PDB file of N, CA, C and O in Angstrom:
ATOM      1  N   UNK A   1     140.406  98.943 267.954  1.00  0.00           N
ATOM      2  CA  UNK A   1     140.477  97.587 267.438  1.00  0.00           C
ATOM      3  C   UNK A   1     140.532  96.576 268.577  1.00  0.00           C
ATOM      4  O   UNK A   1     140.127  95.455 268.267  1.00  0.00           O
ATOM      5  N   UNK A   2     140.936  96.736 269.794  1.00  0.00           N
ATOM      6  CA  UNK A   2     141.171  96.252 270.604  1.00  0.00           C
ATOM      7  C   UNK A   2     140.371  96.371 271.853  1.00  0.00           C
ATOM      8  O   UNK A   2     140.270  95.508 272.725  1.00  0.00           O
ATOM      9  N   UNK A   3     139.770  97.641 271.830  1.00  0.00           N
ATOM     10  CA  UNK A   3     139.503  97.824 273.256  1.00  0.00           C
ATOM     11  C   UNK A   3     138.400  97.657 273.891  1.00  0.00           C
ATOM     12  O   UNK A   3     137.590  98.479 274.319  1.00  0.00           O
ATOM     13  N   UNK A   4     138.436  95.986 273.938  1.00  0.00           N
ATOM     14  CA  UNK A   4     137.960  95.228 274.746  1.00  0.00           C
ATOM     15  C   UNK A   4     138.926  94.569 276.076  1.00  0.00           C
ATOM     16  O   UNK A   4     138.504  94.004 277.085  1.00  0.00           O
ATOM     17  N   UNK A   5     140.314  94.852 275.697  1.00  0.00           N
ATOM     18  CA  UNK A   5     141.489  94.790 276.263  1.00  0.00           C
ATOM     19  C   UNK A   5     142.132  95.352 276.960  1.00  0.00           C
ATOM     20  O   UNK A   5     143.188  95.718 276.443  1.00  0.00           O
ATOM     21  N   UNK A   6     141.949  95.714 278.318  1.00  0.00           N
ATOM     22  CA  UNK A   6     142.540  97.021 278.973  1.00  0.00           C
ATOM     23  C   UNK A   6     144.164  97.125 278.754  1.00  0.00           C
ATOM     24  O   UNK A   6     144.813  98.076 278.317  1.00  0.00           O
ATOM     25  N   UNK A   7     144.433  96.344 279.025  1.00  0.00           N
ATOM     26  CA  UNK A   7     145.894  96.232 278.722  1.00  0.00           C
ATOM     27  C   UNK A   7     147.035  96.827 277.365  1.00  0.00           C
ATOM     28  O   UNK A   7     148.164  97.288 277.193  1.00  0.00           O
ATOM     29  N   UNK A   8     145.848  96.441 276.661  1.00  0.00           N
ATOM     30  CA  UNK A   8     146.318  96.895 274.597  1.00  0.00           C
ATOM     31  C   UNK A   8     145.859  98.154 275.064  1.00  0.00           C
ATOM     32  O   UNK A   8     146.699  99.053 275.022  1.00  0.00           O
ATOM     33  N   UNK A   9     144.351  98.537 275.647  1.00  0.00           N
ATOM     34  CA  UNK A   9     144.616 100.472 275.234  1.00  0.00           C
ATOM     35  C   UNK A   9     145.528 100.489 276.594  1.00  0.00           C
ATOM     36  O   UNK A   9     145.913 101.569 276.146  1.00  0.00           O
ATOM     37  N   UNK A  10     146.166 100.352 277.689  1.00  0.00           N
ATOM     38  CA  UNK A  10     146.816 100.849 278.580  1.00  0.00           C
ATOM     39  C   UNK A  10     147.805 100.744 277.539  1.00  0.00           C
ATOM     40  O   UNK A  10     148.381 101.822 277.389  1.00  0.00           O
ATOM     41  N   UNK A  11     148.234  99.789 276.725  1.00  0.00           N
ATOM     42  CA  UNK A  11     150.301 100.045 276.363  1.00  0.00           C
ATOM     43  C   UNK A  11     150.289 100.884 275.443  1.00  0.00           C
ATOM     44  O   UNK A  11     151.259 101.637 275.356  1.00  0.00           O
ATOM     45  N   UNK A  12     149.033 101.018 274.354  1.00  0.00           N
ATOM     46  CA  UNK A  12     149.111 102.269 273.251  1.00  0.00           C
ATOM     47  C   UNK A  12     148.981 103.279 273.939  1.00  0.00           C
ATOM     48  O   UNK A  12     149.945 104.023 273.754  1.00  0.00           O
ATOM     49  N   UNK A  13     148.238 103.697 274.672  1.00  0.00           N
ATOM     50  CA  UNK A  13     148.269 105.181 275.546  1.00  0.00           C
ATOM     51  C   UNK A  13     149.511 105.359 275.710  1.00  0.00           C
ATOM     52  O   UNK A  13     150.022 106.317 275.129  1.00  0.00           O
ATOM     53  N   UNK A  14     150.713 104.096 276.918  1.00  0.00           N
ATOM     54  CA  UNK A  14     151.998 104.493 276.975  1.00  0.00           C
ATOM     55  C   UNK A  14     152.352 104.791 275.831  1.00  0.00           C
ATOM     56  O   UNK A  14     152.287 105.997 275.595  1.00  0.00           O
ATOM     57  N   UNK A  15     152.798 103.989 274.811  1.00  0.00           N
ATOM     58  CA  UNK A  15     153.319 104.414 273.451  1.00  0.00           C
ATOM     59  C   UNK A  15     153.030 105.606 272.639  1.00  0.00           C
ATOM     60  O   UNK A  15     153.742 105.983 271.708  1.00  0.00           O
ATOM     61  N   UNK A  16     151.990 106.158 273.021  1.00  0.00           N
ATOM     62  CA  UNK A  16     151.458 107.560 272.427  1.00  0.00           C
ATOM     63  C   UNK A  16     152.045 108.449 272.909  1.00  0.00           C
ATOM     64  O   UNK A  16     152.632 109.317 272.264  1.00  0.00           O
ATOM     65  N   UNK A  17     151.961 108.352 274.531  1.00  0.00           N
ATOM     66  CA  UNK A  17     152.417 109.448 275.605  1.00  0.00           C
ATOM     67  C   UNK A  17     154.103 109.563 274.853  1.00  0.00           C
ATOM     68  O   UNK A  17     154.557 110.566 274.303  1.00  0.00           O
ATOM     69  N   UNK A  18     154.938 107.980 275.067  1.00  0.00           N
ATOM     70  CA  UNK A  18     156.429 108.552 274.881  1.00  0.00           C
ATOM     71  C   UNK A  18     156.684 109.085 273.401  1.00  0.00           C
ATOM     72  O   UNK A  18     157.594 109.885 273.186  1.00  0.00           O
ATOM     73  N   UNK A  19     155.815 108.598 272.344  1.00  0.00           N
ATOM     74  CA  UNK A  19     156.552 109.357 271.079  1.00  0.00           C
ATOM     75  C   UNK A  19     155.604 110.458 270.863  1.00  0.00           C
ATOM     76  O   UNK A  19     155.485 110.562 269.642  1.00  0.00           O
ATOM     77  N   UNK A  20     154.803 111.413 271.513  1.00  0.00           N
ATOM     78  CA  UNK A  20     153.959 112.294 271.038  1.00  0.00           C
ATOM     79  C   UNK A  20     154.354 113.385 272.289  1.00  0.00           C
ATOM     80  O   UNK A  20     154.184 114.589 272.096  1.00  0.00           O
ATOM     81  N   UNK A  21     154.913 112.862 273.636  1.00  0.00           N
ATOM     82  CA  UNK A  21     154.491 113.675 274.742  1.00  0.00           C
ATOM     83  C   UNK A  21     155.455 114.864 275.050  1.00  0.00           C
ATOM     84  O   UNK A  21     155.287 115.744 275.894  1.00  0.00           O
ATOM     85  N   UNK A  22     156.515 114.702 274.174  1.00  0.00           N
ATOM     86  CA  UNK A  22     157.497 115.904 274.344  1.00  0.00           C
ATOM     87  C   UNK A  22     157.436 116.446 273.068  1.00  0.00           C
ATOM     88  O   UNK A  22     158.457 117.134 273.072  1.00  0.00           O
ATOM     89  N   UNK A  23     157.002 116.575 272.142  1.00  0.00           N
ATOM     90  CA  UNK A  23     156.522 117.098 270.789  1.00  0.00           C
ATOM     91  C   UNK A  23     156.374 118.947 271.196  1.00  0.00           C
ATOM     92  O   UNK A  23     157.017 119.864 270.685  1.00  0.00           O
ATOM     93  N   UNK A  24     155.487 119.015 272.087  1.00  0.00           N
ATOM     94  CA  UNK A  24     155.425 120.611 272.362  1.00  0.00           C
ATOM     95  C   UNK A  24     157.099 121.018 272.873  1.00  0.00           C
ATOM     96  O   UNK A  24     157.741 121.735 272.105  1.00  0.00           O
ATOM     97  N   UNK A  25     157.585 120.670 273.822  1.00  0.00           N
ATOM     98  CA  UNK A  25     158.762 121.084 274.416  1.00  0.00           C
ATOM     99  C   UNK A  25     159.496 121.314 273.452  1.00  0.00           C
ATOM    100  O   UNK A  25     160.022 122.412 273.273  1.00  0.00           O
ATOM    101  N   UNK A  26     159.700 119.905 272.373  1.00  0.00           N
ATOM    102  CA  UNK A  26     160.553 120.420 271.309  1.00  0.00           C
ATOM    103  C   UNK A  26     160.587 121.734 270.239  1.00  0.00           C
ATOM    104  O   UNK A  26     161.389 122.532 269.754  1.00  0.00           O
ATOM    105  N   UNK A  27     159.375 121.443 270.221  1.00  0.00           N
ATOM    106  CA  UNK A  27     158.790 122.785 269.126  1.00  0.00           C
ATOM    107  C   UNK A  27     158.996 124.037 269.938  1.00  0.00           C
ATOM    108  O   UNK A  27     159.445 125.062 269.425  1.00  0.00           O
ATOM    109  N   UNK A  28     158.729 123.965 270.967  1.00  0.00           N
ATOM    110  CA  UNK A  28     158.798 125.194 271.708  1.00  0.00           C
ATOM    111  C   UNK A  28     160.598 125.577 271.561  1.00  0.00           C
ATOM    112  O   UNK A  28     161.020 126.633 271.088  1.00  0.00           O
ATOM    113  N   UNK A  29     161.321 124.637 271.999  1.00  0.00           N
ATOM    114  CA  UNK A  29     162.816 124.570 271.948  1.00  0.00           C
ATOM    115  C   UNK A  29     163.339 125.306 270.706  1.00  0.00           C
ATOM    116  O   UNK A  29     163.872 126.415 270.694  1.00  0.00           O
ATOM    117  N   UNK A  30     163.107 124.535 269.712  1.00  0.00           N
ATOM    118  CA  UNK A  30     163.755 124.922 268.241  1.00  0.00           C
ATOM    119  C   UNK A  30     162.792 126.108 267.963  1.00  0.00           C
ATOM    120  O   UNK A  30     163.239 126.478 266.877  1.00  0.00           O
ATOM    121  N   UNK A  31     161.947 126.791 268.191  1.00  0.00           N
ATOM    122  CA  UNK A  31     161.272 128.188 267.712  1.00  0.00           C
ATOM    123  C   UNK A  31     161.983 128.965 268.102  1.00  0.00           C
ATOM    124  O   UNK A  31     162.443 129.835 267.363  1.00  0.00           O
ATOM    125  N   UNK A  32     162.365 128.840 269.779  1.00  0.00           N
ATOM    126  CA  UNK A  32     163.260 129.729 270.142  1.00  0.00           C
ATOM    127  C   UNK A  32     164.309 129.825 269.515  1.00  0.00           C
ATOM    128  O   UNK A  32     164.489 130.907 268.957  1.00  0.00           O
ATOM    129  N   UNK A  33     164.992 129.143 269.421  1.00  0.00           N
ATOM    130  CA  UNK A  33     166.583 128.809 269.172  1.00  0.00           C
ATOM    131  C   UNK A  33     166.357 129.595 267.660  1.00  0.00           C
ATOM    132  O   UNK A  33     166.932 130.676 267.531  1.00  0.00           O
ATOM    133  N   UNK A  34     165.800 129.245 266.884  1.00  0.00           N
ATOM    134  CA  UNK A  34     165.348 129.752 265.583  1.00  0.00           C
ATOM    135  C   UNK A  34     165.321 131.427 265.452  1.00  0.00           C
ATOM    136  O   UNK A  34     166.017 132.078 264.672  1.00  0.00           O
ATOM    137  N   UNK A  35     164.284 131.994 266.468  1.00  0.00           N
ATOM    138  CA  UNK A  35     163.955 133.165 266.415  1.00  0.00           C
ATOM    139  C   UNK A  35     164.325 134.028 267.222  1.00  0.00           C
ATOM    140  O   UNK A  35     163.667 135.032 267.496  1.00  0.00           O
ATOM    141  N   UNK A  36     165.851 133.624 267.880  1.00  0.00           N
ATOM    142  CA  UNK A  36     166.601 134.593 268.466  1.00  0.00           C
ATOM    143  C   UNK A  36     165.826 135.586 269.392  1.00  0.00           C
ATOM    144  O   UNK A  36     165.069 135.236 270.298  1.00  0.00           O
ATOM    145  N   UNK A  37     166.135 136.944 269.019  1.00  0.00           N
ATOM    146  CA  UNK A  37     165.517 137.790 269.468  1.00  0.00           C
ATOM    147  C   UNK A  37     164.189 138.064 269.597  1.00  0.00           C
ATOM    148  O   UNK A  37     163.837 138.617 270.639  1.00  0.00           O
ATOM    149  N   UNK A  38     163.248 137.761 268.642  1.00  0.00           N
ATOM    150  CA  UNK A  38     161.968 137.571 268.434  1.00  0.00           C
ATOM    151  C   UNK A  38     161.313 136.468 269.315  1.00  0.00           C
ATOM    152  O   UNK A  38     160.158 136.105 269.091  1.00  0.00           O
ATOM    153  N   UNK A  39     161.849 136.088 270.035  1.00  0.00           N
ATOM    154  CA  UNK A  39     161.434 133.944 270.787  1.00  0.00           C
ATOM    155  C   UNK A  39     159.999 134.471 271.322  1.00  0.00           C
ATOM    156  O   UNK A  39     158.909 133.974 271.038  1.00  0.00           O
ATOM    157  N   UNK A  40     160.248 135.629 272.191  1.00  0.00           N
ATOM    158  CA  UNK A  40     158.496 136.186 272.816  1.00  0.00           C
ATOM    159  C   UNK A  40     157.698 135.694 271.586  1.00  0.00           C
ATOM    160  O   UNK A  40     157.125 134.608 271.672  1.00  0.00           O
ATOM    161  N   UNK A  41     157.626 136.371 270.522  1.00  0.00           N
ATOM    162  CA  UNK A  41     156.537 136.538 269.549  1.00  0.00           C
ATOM    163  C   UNK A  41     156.835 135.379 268.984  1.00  0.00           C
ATOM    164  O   UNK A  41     155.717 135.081 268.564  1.00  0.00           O
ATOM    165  N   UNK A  42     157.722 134.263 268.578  1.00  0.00           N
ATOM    166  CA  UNK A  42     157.914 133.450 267.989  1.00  0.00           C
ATOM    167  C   UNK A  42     157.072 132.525 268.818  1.00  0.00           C
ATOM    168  O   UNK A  42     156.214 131.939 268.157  1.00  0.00           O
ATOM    169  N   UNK A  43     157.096 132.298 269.858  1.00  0.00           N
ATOM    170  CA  UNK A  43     156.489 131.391 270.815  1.00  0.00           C
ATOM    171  C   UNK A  43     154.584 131.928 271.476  1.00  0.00           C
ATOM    172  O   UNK A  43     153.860 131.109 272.042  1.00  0.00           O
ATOM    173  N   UNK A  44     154.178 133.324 271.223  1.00  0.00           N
ATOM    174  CA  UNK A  44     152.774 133.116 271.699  1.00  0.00           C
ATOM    175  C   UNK A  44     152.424 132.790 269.722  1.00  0.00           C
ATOM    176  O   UNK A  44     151.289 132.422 269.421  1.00  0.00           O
ATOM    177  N   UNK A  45     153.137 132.914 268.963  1.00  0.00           N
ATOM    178  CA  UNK A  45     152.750 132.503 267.471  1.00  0.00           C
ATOM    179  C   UNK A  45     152.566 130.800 267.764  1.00  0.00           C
ATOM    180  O   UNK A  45     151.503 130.184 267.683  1.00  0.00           O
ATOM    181  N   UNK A  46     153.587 130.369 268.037  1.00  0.00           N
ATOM    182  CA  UNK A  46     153.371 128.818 268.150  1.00  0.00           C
ATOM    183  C   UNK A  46     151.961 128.636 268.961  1.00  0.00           C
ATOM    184  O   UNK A  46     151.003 128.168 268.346  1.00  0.00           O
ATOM    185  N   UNK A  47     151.839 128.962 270.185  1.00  0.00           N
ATOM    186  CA  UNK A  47     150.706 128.940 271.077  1.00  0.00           C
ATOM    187  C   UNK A  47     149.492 129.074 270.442  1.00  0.00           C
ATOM    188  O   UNK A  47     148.761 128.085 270.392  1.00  0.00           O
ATOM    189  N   UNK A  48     149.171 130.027 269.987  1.00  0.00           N
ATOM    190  CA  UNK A  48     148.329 130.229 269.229  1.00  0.00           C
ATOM    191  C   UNK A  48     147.720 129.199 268.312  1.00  0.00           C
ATOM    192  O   UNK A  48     146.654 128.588 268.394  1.00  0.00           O
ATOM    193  N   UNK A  49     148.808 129.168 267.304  1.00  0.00           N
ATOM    194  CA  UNK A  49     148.611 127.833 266.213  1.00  0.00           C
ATOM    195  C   UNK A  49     148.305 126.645 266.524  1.00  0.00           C
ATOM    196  O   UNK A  49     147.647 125.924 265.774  1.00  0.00           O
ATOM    197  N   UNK A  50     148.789 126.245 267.794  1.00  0.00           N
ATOM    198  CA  UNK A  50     148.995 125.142 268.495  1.00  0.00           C
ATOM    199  C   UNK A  50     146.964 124.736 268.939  1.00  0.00           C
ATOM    200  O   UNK A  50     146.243 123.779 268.656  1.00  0.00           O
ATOM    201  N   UNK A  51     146.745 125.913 269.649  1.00  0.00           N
ATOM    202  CA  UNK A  51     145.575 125.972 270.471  1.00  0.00           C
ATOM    203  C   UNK A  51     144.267 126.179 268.936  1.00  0.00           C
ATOM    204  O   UNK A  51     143.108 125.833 269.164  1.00  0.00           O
ATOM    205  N   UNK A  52     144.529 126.588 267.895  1.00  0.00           N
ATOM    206  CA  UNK A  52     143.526 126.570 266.754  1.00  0.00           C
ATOM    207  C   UNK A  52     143.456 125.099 266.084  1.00  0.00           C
ATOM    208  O   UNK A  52     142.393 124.516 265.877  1.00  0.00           O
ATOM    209  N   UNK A  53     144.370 124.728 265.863  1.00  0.00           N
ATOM    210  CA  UNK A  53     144.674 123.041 265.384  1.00  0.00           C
ATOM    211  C   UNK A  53     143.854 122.741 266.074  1.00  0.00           C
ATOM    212  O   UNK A  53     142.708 122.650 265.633  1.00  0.00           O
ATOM    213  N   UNK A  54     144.192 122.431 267.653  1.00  0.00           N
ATOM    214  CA  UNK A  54     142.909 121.468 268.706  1.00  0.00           C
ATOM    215  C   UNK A  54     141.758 121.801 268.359  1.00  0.00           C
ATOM    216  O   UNK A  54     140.973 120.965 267.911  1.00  0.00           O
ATOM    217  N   UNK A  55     141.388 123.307 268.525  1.00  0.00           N
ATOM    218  CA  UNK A  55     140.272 123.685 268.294  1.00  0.00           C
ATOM    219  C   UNK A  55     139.682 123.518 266.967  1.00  0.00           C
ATOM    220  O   UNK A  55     138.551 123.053 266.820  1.00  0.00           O
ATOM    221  N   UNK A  56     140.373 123.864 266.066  1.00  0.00           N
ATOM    222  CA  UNK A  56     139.756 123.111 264.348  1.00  0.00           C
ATOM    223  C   UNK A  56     139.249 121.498 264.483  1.00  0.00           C
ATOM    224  O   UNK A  56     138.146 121.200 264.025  1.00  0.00           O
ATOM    225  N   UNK A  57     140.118 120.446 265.145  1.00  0.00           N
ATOM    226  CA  UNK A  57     140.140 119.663 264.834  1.00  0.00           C
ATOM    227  C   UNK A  57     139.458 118.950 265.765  1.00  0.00           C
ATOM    228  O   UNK A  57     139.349 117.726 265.690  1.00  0.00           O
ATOM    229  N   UNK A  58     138.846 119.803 266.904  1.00  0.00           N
ATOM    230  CA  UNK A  58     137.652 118.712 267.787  1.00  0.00           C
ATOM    231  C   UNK A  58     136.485 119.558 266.804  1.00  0.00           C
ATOM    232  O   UNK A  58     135.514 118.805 266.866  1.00  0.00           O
ATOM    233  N   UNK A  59     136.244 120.275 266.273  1.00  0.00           N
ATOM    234  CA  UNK A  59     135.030 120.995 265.292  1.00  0.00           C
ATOM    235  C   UNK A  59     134.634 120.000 264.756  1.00  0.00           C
ATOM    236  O   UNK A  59     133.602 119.367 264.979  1.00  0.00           O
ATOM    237  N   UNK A  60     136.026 119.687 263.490  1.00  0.00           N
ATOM    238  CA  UNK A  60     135.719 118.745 262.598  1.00  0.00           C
ATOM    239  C   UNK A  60     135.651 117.412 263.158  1.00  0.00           C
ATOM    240  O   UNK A  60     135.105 116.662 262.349  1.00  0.00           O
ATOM    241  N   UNK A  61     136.027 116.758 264.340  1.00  0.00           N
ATOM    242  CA  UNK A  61     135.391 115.675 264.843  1.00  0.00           C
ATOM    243  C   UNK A  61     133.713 115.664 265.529  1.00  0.00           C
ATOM    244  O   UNK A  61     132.888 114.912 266.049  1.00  0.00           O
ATOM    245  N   UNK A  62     133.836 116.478 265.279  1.00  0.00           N
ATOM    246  CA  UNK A  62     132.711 116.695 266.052  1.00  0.00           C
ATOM    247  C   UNK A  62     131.211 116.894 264.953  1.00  0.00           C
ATOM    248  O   UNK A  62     130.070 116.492 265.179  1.00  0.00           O
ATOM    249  N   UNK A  63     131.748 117.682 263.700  1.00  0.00           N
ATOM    250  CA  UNK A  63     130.804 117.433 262.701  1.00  0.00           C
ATOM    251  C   UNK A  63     130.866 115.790 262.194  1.00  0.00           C
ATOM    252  O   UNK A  63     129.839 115.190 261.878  1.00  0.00           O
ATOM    253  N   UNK A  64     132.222 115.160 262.164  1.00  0.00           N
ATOM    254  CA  UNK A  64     131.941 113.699 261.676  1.00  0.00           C
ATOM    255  C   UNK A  64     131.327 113.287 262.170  1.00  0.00           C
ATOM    256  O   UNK A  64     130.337 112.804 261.620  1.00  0.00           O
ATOM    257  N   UNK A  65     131.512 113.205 263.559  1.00  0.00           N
ATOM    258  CA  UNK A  65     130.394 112.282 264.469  1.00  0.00           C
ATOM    259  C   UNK A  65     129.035 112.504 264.414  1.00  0.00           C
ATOM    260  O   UNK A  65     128.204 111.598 264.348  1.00  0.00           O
ATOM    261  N   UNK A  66     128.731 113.939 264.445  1.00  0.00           N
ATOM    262  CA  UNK A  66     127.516 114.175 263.959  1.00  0.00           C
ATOM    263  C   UNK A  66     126.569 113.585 262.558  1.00  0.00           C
ATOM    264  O   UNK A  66     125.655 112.761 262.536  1.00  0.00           O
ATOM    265  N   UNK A  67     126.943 114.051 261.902  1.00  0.00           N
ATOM    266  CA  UNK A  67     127.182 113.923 260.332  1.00  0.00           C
ATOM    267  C   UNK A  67     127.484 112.388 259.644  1.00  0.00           C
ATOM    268  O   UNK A  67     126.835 112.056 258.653  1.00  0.00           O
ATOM    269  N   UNK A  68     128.266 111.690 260.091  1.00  0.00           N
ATOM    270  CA  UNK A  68     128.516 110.430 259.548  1.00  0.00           C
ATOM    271  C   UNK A  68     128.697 109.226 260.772  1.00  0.00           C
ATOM    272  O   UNK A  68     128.263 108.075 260.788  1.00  0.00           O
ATOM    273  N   UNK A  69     129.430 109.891 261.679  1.00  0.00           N
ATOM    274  CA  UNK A  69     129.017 108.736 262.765  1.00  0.00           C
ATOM    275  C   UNK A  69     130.580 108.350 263.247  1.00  0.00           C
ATOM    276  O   UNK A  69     131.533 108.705 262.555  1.00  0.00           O
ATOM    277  N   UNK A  70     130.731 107.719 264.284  1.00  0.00           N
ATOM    278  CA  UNK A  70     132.089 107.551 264.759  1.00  0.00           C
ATOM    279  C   UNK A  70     132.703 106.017 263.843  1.00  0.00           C
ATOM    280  O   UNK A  70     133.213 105.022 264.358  1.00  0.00           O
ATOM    281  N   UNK A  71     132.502 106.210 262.737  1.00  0.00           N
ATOM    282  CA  UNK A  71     132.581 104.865 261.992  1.00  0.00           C
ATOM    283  C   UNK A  71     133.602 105.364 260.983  1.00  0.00           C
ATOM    284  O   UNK A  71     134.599 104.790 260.547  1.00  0.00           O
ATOM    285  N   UNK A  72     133.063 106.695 260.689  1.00  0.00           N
ATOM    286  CA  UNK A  72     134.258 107.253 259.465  1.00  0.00           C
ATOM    287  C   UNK A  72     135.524 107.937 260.318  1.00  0.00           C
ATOM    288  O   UNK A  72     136.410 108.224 259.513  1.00  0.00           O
ATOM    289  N   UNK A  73     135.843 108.241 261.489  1.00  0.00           N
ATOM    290  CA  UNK A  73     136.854 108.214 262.453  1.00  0.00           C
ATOM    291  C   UNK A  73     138.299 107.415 261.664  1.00  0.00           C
ATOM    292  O   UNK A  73     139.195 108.153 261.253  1.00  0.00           O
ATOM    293  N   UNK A  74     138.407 106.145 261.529  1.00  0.00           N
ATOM    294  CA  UNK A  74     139.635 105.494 261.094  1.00  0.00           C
ATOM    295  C   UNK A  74     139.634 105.866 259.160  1.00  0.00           C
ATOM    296  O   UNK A  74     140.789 105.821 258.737  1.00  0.00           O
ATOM    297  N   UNK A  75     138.767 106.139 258.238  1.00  0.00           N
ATOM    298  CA  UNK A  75     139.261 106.156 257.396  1.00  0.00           C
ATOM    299  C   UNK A  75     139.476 107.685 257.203  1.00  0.00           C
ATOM    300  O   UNK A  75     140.273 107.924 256.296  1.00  0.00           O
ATOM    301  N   UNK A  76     138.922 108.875 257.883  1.00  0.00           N
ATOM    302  CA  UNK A  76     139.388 109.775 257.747  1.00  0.00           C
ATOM    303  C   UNK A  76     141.122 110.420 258.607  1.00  0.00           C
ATOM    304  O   UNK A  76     141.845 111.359 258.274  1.00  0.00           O
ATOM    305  N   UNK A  77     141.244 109.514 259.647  1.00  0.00           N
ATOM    306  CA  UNK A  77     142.573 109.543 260.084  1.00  0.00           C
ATOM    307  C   UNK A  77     143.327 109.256 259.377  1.00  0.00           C
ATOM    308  O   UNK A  77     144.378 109.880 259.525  1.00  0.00           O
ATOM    309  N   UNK A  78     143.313 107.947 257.934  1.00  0.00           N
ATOM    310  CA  UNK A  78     144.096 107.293 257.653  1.00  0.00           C
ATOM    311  C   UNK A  78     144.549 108.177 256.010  1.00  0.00           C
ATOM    312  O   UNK A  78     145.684 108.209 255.534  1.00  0.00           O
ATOM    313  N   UNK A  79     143.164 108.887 255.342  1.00  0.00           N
ATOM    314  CA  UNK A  79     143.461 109.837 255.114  1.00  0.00           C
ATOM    315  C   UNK A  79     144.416 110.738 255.125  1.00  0.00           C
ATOM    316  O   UNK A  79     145.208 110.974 254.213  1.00  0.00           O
ATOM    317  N   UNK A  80     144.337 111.303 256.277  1.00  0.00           N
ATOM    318  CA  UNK A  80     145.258 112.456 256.335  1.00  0.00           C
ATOM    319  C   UNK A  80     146.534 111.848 257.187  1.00  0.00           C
ATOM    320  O   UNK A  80     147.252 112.748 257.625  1.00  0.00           O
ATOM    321  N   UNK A  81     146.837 110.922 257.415  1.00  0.00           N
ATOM    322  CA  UNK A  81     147.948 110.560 257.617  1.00  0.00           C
ATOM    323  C   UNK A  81     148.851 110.726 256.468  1.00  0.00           C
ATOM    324  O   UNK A  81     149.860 111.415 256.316  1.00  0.00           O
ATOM    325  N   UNK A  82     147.852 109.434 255.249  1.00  0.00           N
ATOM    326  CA  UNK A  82     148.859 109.746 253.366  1.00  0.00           C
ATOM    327  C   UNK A  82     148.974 111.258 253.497  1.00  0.00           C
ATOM    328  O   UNK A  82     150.120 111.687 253.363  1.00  0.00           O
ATOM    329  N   UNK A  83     147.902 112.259 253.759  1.00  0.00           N
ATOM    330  CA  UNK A  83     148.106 113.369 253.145  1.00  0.00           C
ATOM    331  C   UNK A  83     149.649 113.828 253.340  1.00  0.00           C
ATOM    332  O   UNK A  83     150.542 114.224 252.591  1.00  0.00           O
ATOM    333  N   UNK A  84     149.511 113.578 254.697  1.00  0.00           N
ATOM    334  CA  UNK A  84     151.255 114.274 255.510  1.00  0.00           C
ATOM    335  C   UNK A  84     152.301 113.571 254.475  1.00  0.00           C
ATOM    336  O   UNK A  84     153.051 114.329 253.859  1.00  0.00           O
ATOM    337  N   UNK A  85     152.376 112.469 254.295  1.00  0.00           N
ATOM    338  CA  UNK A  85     153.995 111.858 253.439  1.00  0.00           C
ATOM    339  C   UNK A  85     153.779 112.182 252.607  1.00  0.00           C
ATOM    340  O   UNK A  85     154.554 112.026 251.664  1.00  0.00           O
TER     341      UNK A  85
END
């Protein structure tokens, strides 16, 4: 929406980085803590899942863009944002 503005995408990048950028550490944290004895397998499980998401989800960006164009980008984000609540 902005980025014609270096500044607006420089402060959303910051703002992304601090509420998104320890997201793995945590998850990684509470799996363990969770799965006790199991934490090995509890944690290449997370890894795993972790690394298919990215990979699913540059696919399916990658067919949108193809397919419809980098235009349907914001209403399919906004999409699955409702989906999550």
């Amino acid at each position: 929406m902005a980025s014609s503005s270096p500044n607006v995408v420089l402060l959303s990048v910051a703002i992304w980085g601090l509420t998104f950028g320890g997201a793995p550490t945590l998850l990684q944290t509470a799996i363990a803590d969770t799965a006790g004895d199991g934490a090995d397998v509890a944690q290449s499980m997370l890894v795993t899942i972790f690394n298919l998401a990215v990979a699913g989800d540059g696919i399916a960006g990658g067919l949108l863009l193809e397919h419809v164009g980098a235009s349907s980008f914001p209403l399919t984000l906004l999409l699955l944002g409702l989906s999550v609540v």
